[in-house]
Each structure stands twice: as structure tokens, then as C-alpha cells.
Amino acid sequence: MTAPVDPPALTTTPFPNSEKQYLSGALHPQVRVPVRAIHQSATLEMVGSLTRRTSNPTVLVPDTSGPYTDPAVSIDPRRGLPHARPWLATDPCLETQTERFSARLDGAGPMPFPALPLPRRARTGQAITQMQAALRGEITPEMEFVALRENLRQADEFTLTHQHPGQSFGAAIPRVITPEFVRSEVARGRAVIPANINHPELEPTIIGRNFRVKINANLGTSIVTSSIEEEVEKMVWATRWGADTVMDLSTGKYIHQTREWIVRGSPVPIGTVPIYQALEKVSGVAEDLTWEVYRDTLIEQAEQGVDYFTVHAGVRLAHIPLSARRRTGIVSRGGSILAKWCLAHHRENFLYTHFADICEIMAAYDVTFSLGDGLRPGSIEDANDAAQFAELETLGELTRIAWDQGVQTMIEGPGHVPMQLIRENMTRQLEVCQEAPFYTLGPLTTDIAPGYDHITSAIGAAQIAWYGTAMLCYVTPKEHLGLPDRQDVRDGVIAYRIAAHAADLAKGHPGAQARDNALSQARFEFRWEDQFNLALDPEKARELHDESLPADAAKTAHFCSMCGPHFCSMKLSHDLRAGDILAGLEEKAREFREGGSQIYLDRPASEPEEVGA
Amino acid sequence: MTAPVDPPALTTTPFPNSEKQYLSGALHPQVRVPVRAIHQSATLEMVGSLTRRTSNPTVLVPDTSGPYTDPAVSIDPRRGLPHARPWLATDPCLETQTERFSARLDGAGPMPFPALPLPRRARTGQAITQMQAALRGEITPEMEFVALRENLRQADEFTLTHQHPGQSFGAAIPRVITPEFVRSEVARGRAVIPANINHPELEPTIIGRNFRVKINANLGTSIVTSSIEEEVEKMVWATRWGADTVMDLSTGKYIHQTREWIVRGSPVPIGTVPIYQALEKVSGVAEDLTWEVYRDTLIEQAEQGVDYFTVHAGVRLAHIPLSARRRTGIVSRGGSILAKWCLAHHRENFLYTHFADICEIMAAYDVTFSLGDGLRPGSIEDANDAAQFAELETLGELTRIAWDQGVQTMIEGPGHVPMQLIRENMTRQLEVCQEAPFYTLGPLTTDIAPGYDHITSAIGAAQIAWYGTAMLCYVTPKEHLGLPDRQDVRDGVIAYRIAAHAADLAKGHPGAQARDNALSQARFEFRWEDQFNLALDPEKARELHDESLPADAAKTAHFCSMCGPHFCSMKLSHDLRAGDILAGLEEKAREFREGGSQIYLDRPASEPEEVGA
């Protein structure tokens, strides 16, 4: 890798037949919320010798892809994205530092970010987190942003299409999300808006059980493979396919520099696990970790604009023996690092003992907690064991402390859990952590399919999200086997978008079923292009269709290669529909009236009628 | 395609480090049940300067791949498989016909099967179905076969490894499956053993809620694509990866001939939908179908050895208008064909009116019913609607008639169903159809992901199987888009093996968790080869691992490319385990005793201890 550096090659093509639209704030005019509008073709029907043309509505869907898919915006990764949160620059509660605390690290590596912004933090005495604002009764621009984003439209335009009532297990999902509803959820800690004041490029999103289920994609270098450019491209790629947040889990070289490029170019919240970089600073020797090294790392990362930190403060010295007889021990990187430190020093986890200090730093930048599940089960056998739930109790205790200092908090969860044990996880977490948003990794519902763990875990993720989990951390086909590449990232993101949407439907999230209805209608009417364009992955749908019927004419054909023209049930259904059924009913009605309107008639002697019973 | 024909190229390599073993019948010595034994390498641990070597047990897993993976058997597809049911040849209750009813069809096509067996049927007055035998108190060879197959071992060798208790929603799964238990389940209709007397190559299997969840793979030509050789290879391929049954849904040319090659070469039950071939005989004009054409088709297919027929006898004239306003109409091929016939003739479905005649034919060969769900929902919006449940009521009525004539019966189910509506399907079916086995297609839990419907449906399939569904019909990535190829078949089979196994774990099926435990242990001990070999798809697991760490040395490495050697949590866990934890506990215990065994000590003045709260 040599400098000066060409910007990474990024995928920026807009989605097919889609238009990026923006919704404007009413309370906060600078708020501009992206949504994707998928246009449909018209339905053509023969009516006698005429063709009737019925237009089909545009379908609005969530859009996490950022300005990359806006043809009106030209992006240079060396300059970072445009600021979706311009109000931060003039916020009087914030002060700009004269230099970066991490200046030494900024230059360390092959690819320094050219246009480093100066960091900001809360002025002394100012309470600047979203939670603190919410508790004061304020509706911040971020709150209005996410309200519009959840509705996908201005509040007064909402119409609920055909949708099955949901079973939300006690969640309280309103029909229209208002900024005031957002404020109230954030105030009570039941939702978080991860939005570091140093991440002005962010298009904010909300994570909580009363909102659409969100998904996270992981990326990051390891010592074995990958590069900064690859990871930036993965971030753009992951958000293109639908990741609501991205975690940078780099453990290789140049962690700090890699992260700068990612945050400056990310339209979604970025999460990290600061203990990884702290460990790199002590040359990989867990026992050499100190509070001071960790504290500095928090500040460096908060200055860059990281929106949430995974902190394994629940890995308590007393809990570690509970994991001694596990089938797969401690599978969390952070958890195993901290456990090693605890035992080496025979002391309580310094993240736990310094928790109030951590809160103070995070509150100054509005970094959100993701309280780590260092003792999560890494095998079916270890599911719901004493180690796991002991940690959960501590996380509940820490949640209260974090809230007292105004720090937004979510709780991480498992792991590997067979289906019959999933519900208990949700029930306990809601109670112990007072409905703080739950953020699970899957869970995987069986261990026997490495190579397919995006599927073993999508099965569990859909269920735990239905029960109330607010965000799902994706799992790719590479889980347990190696670092994911671009294809794995896409497979993982789509599998998790499926799980999240299945949960939204099951919860009865208002409007969620609109996309299913539109796609099924397009399918039934053989509007193939519309069916593809409405799909989560239009390219894959089109590609699989074209494997056996590539010609353009096949896109108007009333069949596909599964059954061919004679056997296509949808084609036959069309033949059945209006004409046959209604005509048949009308004829029978006429026959009835003409026959004297008798309900019972004598059976003709010549025609015995066999019946089934 | 020209004659004479080379046999199709078939995949016959044994699975890695696996051995095909056979369990012998005690009641019926001719019974030889295949199981796959996966051998593991030893665990090596350093104890001081010595290496301790602990052997790991062989893991037995179900094996649907037939003699193809037995290196001791050489297969010529032109002769068909060896007979796993040799007792049929000497069964005095059966009589051999002098010629085939379908002789005319046997020769029609490019690839006539060279070694056509003469068909057999029940002697007049003999009641030869598995259900009739069970009701007489007999334990047939097939019943003993499937009992051994469900246990994967002789009954007296069973040990239950660490396993979470399940939640089986009232199913009654015994710890050891005995032949007597099988008989009683078949007698009461709660399980079926699809085993046509003309399919002696079959290795029987049992389908019912008190047994392992089974999966079906579909194959078959369509007019647009595919050939006989490709479909035979797909059958071998599908059973290799784990399909318990295969349905031949061919709608193209040479349906009869294609099916002969498939049945003669299939170790698993074969299902068909006879209305497709009947429709071909009337040149694709649904209105021209007659009972006579259909009846002849049933006999022709029963003679070939088809083990189960999908019969859409529940598509009643009165139900069809209930589908008029659906989002996606009637999506079942058979359902739409019959609906068209009903409306064209203004008469009741002839499959319903002739149901007793159908039963009589099927009973003579022991063909099992799969009562078709012609009115299943093909979109989320249509789920659980009046049309769907009206048909289910009829299927319940028909089940009783079938049982009265001794015909084994299973019930087909949906379709597209959002998660919150899945449970109702199971509850209703158990009640209306008196616990006859349920056999669902998915269900898909959302419509928005064509290209990934193996995943949208694995999510629903796992849940409905947990609730009691006995067999799951797979869905491939090609669903809604085209005819599946080999890769699609593999993806679909693995996705459904995952869903079925996740359900077995959730139900607490005895011994199901053994494979998960073994794989996780291998993973934790970095026995990479064992981890791959125990996986559902060893090749894929190895391939993904090797994408970033291909060298053989990496297969003994205590890390993978996800985290590298310094960050691997499993490696760190090992470092933690025996030495550190136990040593730490011992040291603390010594300190306690030496300090006078005081529980409370005075705090040293110089060392303030901060705590989290």
C-alpha cells in the first residue's frame, strides 16, 4: 500500500426503477430523511377489444444506503460524506477542541485520512445526549429525523394497507410514529438513537422494540487478511444491501486509521469494541491492559465519531468459574480477554470498577452503550446457563447506572440457543434490564451447519425479534470459519433483512406488509420487472430467473421455467378469475330463478351422483 | 437424446471420514438399515511434558443416500438399485401381473428403462397396507426397519447425551423407538410409512410428529428445460444431501419414462401428482380431464412403484369462489387445474366424487395419500383465509374415508404464512385431521425476497415443524423464478435439514443434540477436520475455511482468519480453562485457610476499591 491513495472503488449504482426521495422536517427544517421510492409499471388488462391500463402505486421502502445511491450527489471518500446533521456545527452546547487527543495515531499507517475534522465535546455542565434531551422534554432534530424515517412518509399521508393483525407480546407500536413518541421512548430508555456528536455524516436511526427491527453488519480487518480499502467498500456494500448499523471489529494493523475512513464515509451508526484496540496497544498481552490505556482509547474513538461502544463490563471475576465446564467456554473475544485479565490479576474487571468513569466519557460525546455479552453461549449445550444469566443480571445493574448519567444503552444477547429456550431470553432481559433495547447475535438454533450459519441463525433471529429484540447482529456463511468477504456480507445482510422483516410482519408493524402485498400483486400479474425491483435483492432475483429464461420476452411471459405455460398455476388462476367464476355464479343464479326459485329439486332418475362420503 | 443410453453420471463418493454401517433386524433378519458413522480424531492435550490422547466417540447420523455411498456396492442405474425389501418377492398376499397396464407408455420416449420388473398388486381379499397390518397387530419388516432407523442404533445401546429438555406441544416422543411403538402410531394414523409394494429398492422411512422431522426435495422436468438424466442425477444428489423423500413433479415430455428411472434408482420414497400426467394425456386441456383418464394414470404409476400420490380432492366447487378476491389466487398447479375443470363443467371435483374408487386402487398397492392443499395461500395476504381452511375441513373428512379403507394418509399444508399465524395452522390441522401427519411447503414468512425463499421459508418451516409438522417440503432459491438446478437443490436440502433439525432440538427429540455437542466440542478443541466432517455439508465448511487459510497447517491451527491467533476467543478460553481457573480457585482457598478462615477481612487503608455501584 503506497501513498497518496486512490479512493476505494465503491458501488454507487442506484437500485433499479428506484428514486431517492427526501422527507423534510417540520420542527427542524434542516432535517432531510432519505427514503427509497420504487416505481411500478401499469397493469394492462384486455377488456373486450380494449386494453385497460391501471397504474400501480409507488412503494416506499427504508433506505440505509446513504448518498452513495443518490445520483445528484458526487462522493469523494477522501472528503467524507456530506453532513446529514448540519445543525451540530452551530450547537452552542458543544465546544471544538484545538487538536485531536489521538493525533499520534491519526498519522500511523499507510492511508491517513486527508481531511480530518477537529473533534467536539460537550461544554462543561452541558447534558447533550439524546436521552438527556428527551428527559428535558426536547425534541431534537435526530428525534424528528427518525420519526419520519420510521413512517417512510409525512405523518398525515399514512394509509394502512391490507395487513394481518400482529402478535407483539405487549409491545406498544403506534400506527404513526410521531417525534413526541420517539422522545418518550428515548426518555424511558426503551429506544436509543446512536448518534455521536462527532459523526455529522450520520443519517440517524432508532433502535427499540416499538420500531422496525434493525440489523447490524460486522466488518473489520484481522491480522490474517484484508485492507482498509476492502473494509470501506464492505461498509458501503453492507449499507447498500440494508445494514442499519455497521460494527468495525478490526483487530489487525492500523485499527485507528481504518476506522477514520469508515466513519467519515458512513451514513449509518458505527459501533466498535474498544478493548480490541486497547489490546493492540499492549502488544496483545491481555494481562498488561490498564484502565488508563482503555480510557485513552475511548476518548480517541469518541473523537473520531464512533456511535456506540461494546463494553464487556458484565464479565465479573465471580462469574468466570461458571464457564469452566462449558462445551465451548467463552466465545466472545472481548469476554475472553477480560476474563484472562481478571484471573491474571485476581481482581474485579476494571471495566466494571471504572464503569462510572466510562459513562462520564461517553456522555460527553453521546456515545451509546452496547453492554457486551462476554459470557454468551457459543454452543447449543451452553445455552441459558448460569454464566450467561449471571452476566445479564450485572448488565441490568449497569443499565441503571448508565441511565443515571444520561448515557443511552442497549444490551447484547446470544448466541447459540435452541428454539424452545429463545423466549426465556427475551422475557428475562425485558425484566432485568427494564426494557432497554436487546441486540442479539442470531441466535443460532443448531450447531451442525457451519457454512450455513446465516440460515441457522436467521431462524432464531426472526423469532427473538418477534418477541421484542430491537436489533439483530448478522451472521454470515463464514461464521466459525473465516473472515467474511463481499459475497458473505451480502448473504448475511439479506438473510437478516429477511429475519427482521418477518418479525415486523409478526408484530403487526403498521405498513410492514405493504411491500409483500405489492410484490405478490406484481407476481400475480406477471409484471416480472416490478417483482424483481420490489425484492430485497433485485439483481439476484433477475439473475436466477434469467438462468433458464433470459430473453426479454420472458419478462412479459405468463409463466416461468418452473412449470412452463401450460402448468403455470398463476396463469390458470387468471383464466379462472373474473370471467369464469363470476359468470358461473351469475348463470347459476339465473338458472335458480328461472327454475322457480326452489332450493330443493328432484334428482333426475338417469343420473346417479356419487359423493365422497 | 439417442439410444442406447449411457447411465447418468452420478455422485457416489462416500462422505469424509464416514462409514456406512447396517443395523440388522431382530424380528425380521432380512432387514438391513443404513446409518452413517462419522469417525473422529483423538483429542491431544499437553500434560506436563507428556501428550495425553483421548479418543472421541463415533457419531451416528441418519443416512438417506442409499447404496450410492456404499463403496461395497457397485450400482448400474440401468439395472436399478439392489432390493432393500427382498421379502416382497415372496409375500404370499401379493400376486404378480402378467404384463404392465402401462406397457404402451413404458416404450414411449428416448430412454426406455431396460430391466422393467413385472408389477404386483394385492391378491383379491388381501389387506396389504402398512396401516391394515398395524391394525391387525402385525409388526411388518418395514416397521422394524424404521424403528431401527429412527434410533440409529440397536435399542439396547441407547444413551442420552447432554440435551436440553424440549417443548413438544403435547407430542409423545418416547426415548427409544420400538417396532411396537411404530405399529401403534401407524395403526392410529398418526404416522405413515410410504412404501409401495412395487418399490422394493426403497429403504423405508416413517413420517409422523413423534419421529424425526423429515424433508422432501422436488425435482422434475418441465417443458422448458431439463432431461431424464438430469432429473435422475438430481434425485441421487438430493438424497445424498439429506432428502428423506423425493417428489417427481415432471410436467414436460416423457413423464412416465422419467419416473421409471427415478423409482428404480431411488432409495427413498417417491411422490407424484398424478393429475399432471393425466393433463398431458388430454393435451393440456383441463376441461377434457375425465375420471377414466385419471384412474388409468393412478394404476400406471402405482405399478411403477410410486409411494405416495398428491391428490387435490379438497378443491370443492363450492370453495372456488372463496379464492376470487385473493391477492395471488390459486398457486397450486393441481389446484388450479381442478378448479378450472369444476367451473367448466359446473360439477363437483371428480377426485372428490370418486374418492372411494381412488382409495380402492391405492390400497391394492399400498400407495399413501398426500391430500393436496390446492387452495393454499401463495402470498402473506392470503394466509389463513376462508378458502384455505374450507379445504382443510374437506381433507379431514377425506382422511376418515381413507382410513376406513386402510389407506395411509398425510395432509399437505401451506404456503405463505406470517409467523404469528403459523401456530393456528398446526392447531387446526391436528384437530380437523385427527393428527394425520402434516406436510407443509415452508411456510414462507414474507414475500419480499425472491432469490432467497429457501431462507424466508426455513424460518417458517422450523417453527411449524416444532409445533408438530411431520415433513417439510423444501423450497430452493429458485422458488417463483425458475426450475431448480443442482446447486439450488443442494441449497434447498441443506436449508431444510437445518430447519428440521432445529425443530428436533426444540421438541427434545432424544439424541438429536448429540451431533451439535460433538461438533461444538470438535470446534472448541480445534479439531478442524472433525468439525467439517460432522457438519451437514462438510465440503462447504472446508471450502469456506480454506478461502482464507488453505494450508494443511491451518487445520491444526488454534485460530481461523476471523480473528487470527491473538484474538481467537476459543484459544483464549483454552488458556483460561484448566490451569488458570482451577489454580486460581485453589490459591484463593489456600489463602482463606491460611488467613484464619475469616469471611470478612479489614480493608487495607492504602487501597481504596472502586465498585460499579
XYZ file of C-alpha atoms in Angstrom, chain A residues 562-563 567, chain B residues 216-222 231 246-252 255 259 262 270-274 276 310 333 439 473-474 483:
33
model
C -40.634 -23.926 -13.205
C -43.860 -25.088 -14.850
C -48.937 -25.681 -15.978
C -38.821 -33.671 0.805
C -36.983 -32.439 -2.264
C -38.828 -31.744 -5.506
C -37.471 -32.420 -8.932
C -38.854 -32.994 -12.381
C -38.667 -31.846 -15.938
C -40.699 -29.027 -17.353
C -33.519 -35.486 -13.026
C -38.336 -37.002 -3.366
C -41.274 -35.844 -5.444
C -41.144 -36.123 -9.182
C -43.182 -33.164 -10.397
C -42.327 -33.535 -14.071
C -44.632 -31.742 -16.456
C -42.586 -31.973 -19.625
C -43.164 -38.160 -17.683
C -40.335 -41.627 -13.415
C -36.159 -42.344 -10.797
C -41.096 -41.195 -4.394
C -44.167 -38.983 -4.565
C -46.034 -37.717 -7.609
C -49.051 -35.617 -8.551
C -50.941 -37.871 -10.974
C -50.078 -33.710 -14.182
C -50.751 -35.914 -4.069
C -50.751 -26.360 -10.107
C -46.641 -31.987 5.334
C -41.299 -29.804 1.528
C -38.208 -27.877 0.626
C -36.652 -24.631 -12.311
